[in-house]
mmCIF file of C-alpha atoms and ligand atoms in Angstrom:
data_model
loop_
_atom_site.group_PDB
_atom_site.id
_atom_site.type_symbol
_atom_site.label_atom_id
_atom_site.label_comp_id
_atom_site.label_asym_id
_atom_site.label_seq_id
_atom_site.Cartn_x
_atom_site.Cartn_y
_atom_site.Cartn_z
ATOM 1 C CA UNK A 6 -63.350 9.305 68.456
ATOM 2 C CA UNK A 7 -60.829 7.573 66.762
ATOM 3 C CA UNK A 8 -62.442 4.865 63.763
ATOM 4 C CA UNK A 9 -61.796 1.118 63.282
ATOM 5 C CA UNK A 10 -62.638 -0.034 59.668
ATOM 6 C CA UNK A 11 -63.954 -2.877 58.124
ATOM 7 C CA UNK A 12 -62.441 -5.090 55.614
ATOM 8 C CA UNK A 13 -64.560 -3.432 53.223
ATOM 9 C CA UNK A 14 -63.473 0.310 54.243
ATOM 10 C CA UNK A 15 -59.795 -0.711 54.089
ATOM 11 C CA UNK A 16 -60.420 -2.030 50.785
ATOM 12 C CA UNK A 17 -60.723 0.981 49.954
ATOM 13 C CA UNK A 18 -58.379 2.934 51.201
ATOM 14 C CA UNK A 19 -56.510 0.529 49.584
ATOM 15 C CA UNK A 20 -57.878 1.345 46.044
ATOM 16 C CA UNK A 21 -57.470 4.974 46.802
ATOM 17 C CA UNK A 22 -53.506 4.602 48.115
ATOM 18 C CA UNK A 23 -52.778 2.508 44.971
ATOM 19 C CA UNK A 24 -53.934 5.473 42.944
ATOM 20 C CA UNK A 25 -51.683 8.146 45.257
ATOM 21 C CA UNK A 26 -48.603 5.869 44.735
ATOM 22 C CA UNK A 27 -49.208 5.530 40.757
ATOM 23 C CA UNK A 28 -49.755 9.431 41.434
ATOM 24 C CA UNK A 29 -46.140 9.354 42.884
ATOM 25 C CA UNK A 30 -44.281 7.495 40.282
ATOM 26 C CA UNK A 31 -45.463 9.993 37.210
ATOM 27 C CA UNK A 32 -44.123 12.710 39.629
ATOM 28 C CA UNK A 33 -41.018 11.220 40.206
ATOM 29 C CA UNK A 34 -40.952 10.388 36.641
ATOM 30 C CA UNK A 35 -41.275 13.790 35.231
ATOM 31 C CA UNK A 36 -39.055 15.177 38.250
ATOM 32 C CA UNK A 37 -35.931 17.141 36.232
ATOM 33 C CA UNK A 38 -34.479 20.063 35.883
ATOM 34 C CA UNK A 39 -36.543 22.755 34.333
ATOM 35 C CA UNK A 40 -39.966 21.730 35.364
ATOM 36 C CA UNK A 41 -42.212 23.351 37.427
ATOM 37 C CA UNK A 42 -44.144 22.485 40.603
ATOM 38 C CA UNK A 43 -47.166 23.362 38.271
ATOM 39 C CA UNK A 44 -46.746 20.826 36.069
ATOM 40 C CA UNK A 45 -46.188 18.384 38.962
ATOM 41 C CA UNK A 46 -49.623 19.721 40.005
ATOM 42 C CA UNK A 47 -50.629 19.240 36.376
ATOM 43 C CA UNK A 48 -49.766 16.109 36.130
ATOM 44 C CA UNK A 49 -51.160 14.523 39.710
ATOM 45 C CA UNK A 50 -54.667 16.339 39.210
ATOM 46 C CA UNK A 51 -54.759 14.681 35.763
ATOM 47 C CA UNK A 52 -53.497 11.177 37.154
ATOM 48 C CA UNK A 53 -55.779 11.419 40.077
ATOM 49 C CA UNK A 54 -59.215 12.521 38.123
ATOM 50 C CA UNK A 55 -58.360 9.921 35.026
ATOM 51 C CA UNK A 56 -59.039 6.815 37.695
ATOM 52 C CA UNK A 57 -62.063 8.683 38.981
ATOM 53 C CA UNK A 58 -60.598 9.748 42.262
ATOM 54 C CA UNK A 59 -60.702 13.102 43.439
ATOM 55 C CA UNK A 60 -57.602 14.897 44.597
ATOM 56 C CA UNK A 61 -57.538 15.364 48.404
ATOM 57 C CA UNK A 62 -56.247 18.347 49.039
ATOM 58 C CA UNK A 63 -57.231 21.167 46.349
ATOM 59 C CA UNK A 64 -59.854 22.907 48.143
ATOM 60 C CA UNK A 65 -59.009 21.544 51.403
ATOM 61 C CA UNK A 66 -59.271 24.325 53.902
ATOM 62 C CA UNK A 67 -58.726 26.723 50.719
ATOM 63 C CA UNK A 68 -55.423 25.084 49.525
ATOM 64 C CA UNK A 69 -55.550 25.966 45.869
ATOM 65 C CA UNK A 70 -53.974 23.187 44.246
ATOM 66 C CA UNK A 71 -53.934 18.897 44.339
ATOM 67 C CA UNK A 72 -50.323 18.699 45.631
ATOM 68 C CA UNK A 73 -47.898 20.231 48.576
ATOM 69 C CA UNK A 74 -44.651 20.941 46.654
ATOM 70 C CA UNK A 75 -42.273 21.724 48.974
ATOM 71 C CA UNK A 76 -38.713 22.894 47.524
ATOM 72 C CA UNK A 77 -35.551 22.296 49.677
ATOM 73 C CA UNK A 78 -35.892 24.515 53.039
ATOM 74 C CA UNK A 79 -39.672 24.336 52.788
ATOM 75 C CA UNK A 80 -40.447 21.614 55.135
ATOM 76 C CA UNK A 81 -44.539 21.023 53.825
ATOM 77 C CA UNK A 82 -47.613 22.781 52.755
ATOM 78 C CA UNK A 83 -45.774 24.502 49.487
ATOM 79 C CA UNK A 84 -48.317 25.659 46.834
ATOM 80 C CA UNK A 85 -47.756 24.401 43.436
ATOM 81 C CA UNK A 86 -46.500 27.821 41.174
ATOM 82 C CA UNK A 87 -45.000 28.345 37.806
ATOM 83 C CA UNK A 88 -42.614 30.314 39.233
ATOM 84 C CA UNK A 89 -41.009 27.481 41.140
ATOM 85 C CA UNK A 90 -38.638 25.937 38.565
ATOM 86 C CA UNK A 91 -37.279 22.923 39.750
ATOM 87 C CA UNK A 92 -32.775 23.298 39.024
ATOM 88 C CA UNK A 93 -29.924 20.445 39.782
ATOM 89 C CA UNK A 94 -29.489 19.586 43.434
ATOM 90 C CA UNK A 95 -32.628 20.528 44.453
ATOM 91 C CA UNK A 96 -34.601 18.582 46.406
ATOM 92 C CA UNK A 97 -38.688 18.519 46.735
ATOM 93 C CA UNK A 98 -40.817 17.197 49.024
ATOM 94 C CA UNK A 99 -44.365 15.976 47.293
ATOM 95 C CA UNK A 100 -47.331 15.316 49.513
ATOM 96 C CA UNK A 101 -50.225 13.542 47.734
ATOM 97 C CA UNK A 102 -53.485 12.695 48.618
ATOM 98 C CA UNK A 103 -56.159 11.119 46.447
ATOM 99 C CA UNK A 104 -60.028 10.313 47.371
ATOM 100 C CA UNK A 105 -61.567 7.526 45.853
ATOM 101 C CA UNK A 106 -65.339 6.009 46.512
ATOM 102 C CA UNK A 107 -65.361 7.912 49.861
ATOM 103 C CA UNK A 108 -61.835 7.184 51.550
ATOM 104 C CA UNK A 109 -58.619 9.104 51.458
ATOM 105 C CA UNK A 110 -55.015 7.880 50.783
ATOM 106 C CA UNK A 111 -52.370 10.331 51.890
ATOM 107 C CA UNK A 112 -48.609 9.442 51.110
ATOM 108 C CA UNK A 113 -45.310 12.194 50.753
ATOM 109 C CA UNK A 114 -41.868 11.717 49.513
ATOM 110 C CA UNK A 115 -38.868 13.742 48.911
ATOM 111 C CA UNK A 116 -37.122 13.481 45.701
ATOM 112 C CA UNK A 117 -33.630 14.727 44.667
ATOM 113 C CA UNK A 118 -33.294 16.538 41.365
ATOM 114 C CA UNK A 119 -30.345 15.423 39.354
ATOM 115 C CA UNK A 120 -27.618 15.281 41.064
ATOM 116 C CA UNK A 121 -27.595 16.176 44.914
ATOM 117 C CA UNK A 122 -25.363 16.889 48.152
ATOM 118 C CA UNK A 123 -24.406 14.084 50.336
ATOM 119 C CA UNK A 124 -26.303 15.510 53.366
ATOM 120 C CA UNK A 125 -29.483 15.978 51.186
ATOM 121 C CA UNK A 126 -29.338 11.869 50.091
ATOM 122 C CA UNK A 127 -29.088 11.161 54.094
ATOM 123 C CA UNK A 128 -31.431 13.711 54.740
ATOM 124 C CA UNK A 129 -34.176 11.866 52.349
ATOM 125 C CA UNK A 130 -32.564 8.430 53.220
ATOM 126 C CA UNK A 131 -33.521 9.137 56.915
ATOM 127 C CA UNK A 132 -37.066 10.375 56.844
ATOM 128 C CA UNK A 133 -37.697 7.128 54.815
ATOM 129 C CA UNK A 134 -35.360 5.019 57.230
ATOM 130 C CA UNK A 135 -37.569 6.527 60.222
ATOM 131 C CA UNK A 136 -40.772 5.665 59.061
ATOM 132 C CA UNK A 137 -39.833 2.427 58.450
ATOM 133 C CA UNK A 138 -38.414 2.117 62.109
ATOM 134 C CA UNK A 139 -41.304 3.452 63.393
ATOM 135 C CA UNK A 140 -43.931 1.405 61.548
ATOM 136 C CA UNK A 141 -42.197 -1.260 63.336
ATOM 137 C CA UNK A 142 -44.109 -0.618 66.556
ATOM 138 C CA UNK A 143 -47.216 0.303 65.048
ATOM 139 C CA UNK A 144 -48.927 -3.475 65.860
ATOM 140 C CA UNK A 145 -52.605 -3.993 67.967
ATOM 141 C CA UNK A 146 -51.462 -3.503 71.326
ATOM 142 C CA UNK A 147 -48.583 -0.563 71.335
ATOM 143 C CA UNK A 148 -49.127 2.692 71.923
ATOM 144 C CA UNK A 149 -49.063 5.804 69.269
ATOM 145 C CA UNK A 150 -45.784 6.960 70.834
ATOM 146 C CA UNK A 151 -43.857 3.962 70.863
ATOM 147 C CA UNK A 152 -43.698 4.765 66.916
ATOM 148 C CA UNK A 153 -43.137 8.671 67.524
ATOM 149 C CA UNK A 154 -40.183 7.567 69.535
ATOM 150 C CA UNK A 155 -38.811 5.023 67.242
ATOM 151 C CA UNK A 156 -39.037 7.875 64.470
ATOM 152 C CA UNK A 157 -37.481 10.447 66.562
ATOM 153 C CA UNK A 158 -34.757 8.043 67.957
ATOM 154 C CA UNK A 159 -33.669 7.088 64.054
ATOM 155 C CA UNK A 160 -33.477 10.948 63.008
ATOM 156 C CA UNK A 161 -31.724 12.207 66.342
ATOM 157 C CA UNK A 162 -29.099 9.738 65.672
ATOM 158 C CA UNK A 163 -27.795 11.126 62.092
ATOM 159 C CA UNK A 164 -27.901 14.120 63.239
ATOM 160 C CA UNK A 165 -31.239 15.143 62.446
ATOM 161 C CA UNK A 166 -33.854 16.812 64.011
ATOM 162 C CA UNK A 167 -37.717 16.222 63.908
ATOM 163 C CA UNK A 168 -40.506 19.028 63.377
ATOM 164 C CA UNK A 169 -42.594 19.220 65.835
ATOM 165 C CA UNK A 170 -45.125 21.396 65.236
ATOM 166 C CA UNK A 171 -46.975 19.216 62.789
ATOM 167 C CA UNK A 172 -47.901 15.703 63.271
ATOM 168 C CA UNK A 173 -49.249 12.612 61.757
ATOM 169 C CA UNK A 174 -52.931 11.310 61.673
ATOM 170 C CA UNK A 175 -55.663 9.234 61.540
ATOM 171 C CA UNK A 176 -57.104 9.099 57.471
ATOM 172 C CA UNK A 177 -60.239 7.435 56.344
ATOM 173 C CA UNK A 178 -63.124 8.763 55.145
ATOM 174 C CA UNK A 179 -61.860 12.575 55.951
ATOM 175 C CA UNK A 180 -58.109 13.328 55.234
ATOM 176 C CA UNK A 181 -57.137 14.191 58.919
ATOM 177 C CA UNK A 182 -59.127 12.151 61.660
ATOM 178 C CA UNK A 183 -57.754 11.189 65.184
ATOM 179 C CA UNK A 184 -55.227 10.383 67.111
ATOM 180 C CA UNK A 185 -52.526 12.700 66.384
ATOM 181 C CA UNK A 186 -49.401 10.723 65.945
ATOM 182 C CA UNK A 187 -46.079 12.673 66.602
ATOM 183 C CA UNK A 188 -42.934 11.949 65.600
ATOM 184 C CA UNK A 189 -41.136 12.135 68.849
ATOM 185 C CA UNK A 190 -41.889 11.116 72.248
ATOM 186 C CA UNK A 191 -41.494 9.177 74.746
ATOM 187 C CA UNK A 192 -42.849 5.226 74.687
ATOM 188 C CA UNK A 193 -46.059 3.602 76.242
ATOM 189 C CA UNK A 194 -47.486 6.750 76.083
ATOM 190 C CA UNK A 195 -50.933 7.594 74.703
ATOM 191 C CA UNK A 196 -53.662 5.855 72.694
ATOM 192 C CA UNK A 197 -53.699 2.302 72.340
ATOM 193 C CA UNK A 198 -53.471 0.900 68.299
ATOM 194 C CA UNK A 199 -55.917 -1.625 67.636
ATOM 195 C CA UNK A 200 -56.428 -3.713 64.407
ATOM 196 C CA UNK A 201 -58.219 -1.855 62.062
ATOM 197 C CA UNK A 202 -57.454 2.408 62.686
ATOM 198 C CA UNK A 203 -55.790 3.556 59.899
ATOM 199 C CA UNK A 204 -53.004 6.298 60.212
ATOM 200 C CA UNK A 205 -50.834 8.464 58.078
ATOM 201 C CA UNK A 206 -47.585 7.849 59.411
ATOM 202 C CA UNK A 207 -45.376 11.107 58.222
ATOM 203 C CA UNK A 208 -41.896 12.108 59.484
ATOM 204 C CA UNK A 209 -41.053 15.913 58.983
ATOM 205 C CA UNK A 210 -37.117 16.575 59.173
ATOM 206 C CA UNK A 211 -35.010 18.602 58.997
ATOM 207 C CA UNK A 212 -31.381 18.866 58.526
ATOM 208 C CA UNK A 213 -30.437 21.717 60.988
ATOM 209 C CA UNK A 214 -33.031 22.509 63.791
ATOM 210 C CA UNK A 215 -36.211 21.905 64.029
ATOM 211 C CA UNK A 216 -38.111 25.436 64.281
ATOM 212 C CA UNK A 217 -40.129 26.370 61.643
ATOM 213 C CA UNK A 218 -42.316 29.125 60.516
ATOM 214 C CA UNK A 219 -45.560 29.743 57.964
ATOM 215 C CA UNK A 220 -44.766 32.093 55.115
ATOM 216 C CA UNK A 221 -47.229 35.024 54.450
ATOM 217 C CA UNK A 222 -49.417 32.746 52.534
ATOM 218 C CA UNK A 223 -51.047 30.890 55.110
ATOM 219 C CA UNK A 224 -49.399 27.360 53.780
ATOM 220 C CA UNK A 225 -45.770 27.229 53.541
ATOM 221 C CA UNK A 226 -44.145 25.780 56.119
ATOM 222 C CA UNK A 227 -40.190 26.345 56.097
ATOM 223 C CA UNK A 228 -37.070 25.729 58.572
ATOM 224 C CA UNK A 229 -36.429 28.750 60.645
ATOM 225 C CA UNK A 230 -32.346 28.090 60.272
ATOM 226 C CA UNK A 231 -32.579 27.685 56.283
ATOM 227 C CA UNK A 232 -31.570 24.006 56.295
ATOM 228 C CA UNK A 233 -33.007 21.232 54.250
ATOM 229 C CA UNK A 234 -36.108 19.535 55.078
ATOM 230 C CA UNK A 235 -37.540 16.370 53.598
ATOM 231 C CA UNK A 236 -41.043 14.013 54.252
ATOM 232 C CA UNK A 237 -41.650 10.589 54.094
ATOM 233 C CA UNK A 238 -45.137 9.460 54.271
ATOM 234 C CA UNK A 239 -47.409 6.581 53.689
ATOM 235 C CA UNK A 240 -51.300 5.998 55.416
ATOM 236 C CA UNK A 241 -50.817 2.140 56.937
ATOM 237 C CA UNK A 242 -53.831 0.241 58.671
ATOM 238 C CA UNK A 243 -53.122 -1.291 62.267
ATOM 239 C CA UNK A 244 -53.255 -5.331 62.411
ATOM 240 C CA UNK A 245 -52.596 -7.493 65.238
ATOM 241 C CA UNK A 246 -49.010 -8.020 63.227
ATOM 242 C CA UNK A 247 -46.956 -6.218 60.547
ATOM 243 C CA UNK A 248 -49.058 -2.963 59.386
ATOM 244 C CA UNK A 249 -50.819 -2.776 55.964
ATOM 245 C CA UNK A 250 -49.642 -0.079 53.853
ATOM 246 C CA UNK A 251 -52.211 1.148 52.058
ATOM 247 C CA UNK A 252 -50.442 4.152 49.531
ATOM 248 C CA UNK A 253 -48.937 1.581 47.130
ATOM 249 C CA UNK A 254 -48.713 -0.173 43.937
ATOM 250 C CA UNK A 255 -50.053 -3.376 43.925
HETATM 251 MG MG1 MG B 329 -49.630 13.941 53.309
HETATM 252 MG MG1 MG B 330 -50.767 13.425 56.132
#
């Protein structure tokens, strides 16, 4: 059963994705050579708790910590350690998701450390660049894979290829909720968006091919071939024109 929320729910989802993008900037504030993916933890669980939000994901299905930190060939799901120090050229995928008065924001971005390769800046260029293409199609009256195909048309096209083993999602008052929402596909396919479902909107891609596999842990996700992954991610509410997006600053 897929959810259409009120002004008032959206309101806050709103409140809660304003606190996952301030969440966000610290990150890619203290983002440097040197640190670890622990203190990104560190400081997102402190961010999120200090504006009385809870973080989304530590304890989620046993995740152990309040951010995916997900270092260069790891696509998502990568557990916060001190043993994974950040070095030049890296680049990290940071998936953040904050609960606040009952309503989840989820938002991910993949930052570069220092200085990095040319094909790592497209790489995180075009995971952003496909969202926003896709986004353009998610409007009351499309279909869920008119944006999956926008996304997967925009990555295919550098080069790119999309995971497809994990998906986007409805959010609300649980993290995941339906519809799934791929990022490929063919269009006028699938559910119908109306005004009012809100959906995390999250290209996976990678820079070789798309296969992927979990690591002995149960949560890391990385490419199969070794190549680069990034994630660009923010939770948007349907309208009957441009969408709302809901994990920002305001
Ligand atoms: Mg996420
Ligand atoms: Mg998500």
């Amino acid at each position: 059963m897929i959810s259409i929320k009120s002004a008032s729910e959206i309101a806050k989802m709103q409140k809660a994705g304003e606190i996952v993008a301030l969440a966000h900037r610290a990150v890619k504030d203290a983002i440097c050579d040197g640190i670890t993916t622990e203190d990104l933890d560190r400081i997102v669980y402190e961010l999120i708790t200090s504006k009385g939000a809870v973080p989304s994901f530590l304890n989620y299905n046993g995740f152990p910590k309040s951010i995916c930190a997900s270092v260069n060939d790891v696509v998502i799901h990568g557990i916060p350690s001190k043993d994974i120090v950040l070095k030049n050229g890296d680049i990290i995928s940071v998936d953040i998701g904050a609960c606040y008065d009952g309503y989840h924001g989820d938002s991910a971005a993949t930052y570069g450390v220092g200085e990095i390769s040319p094909l790592a800046q497209r790489l995180i260029d075009t995971a952003k660049e496909s969202f926003y293409r896709g986004i353009e199609f998610a409007r009351e009256g499309n279909r869920i894979s008119d944006v999956s195909a926008a996304i997967q048309q925009c990555v295919e096209s550098q080069g790119f290829s999309v995971v497809t083993e994990f998906v986007g999602h409805g959010v609300g008052s649980k993290l995941h909720e339906p519809p799934q929402v791929p990022n490929y596909g063919v269009p006028k396919r699938g559910v119908r968006l109306y005004a009012g479902m809100t959906l995390a909107v999250e290209p996976m891609i990678n820079a070789g091919k798309s296969h992927v596999k979990i690591l002995g842990d149960g949560w890391t996700v990385k490419t199969v071939d070794g190549s680069l992954s990034a994630h660009f991610e923010h939770s948007i509410a349907i309208t009957k024109g441009e969408p709302l997006l809901l994990t920002v600053e305001r």
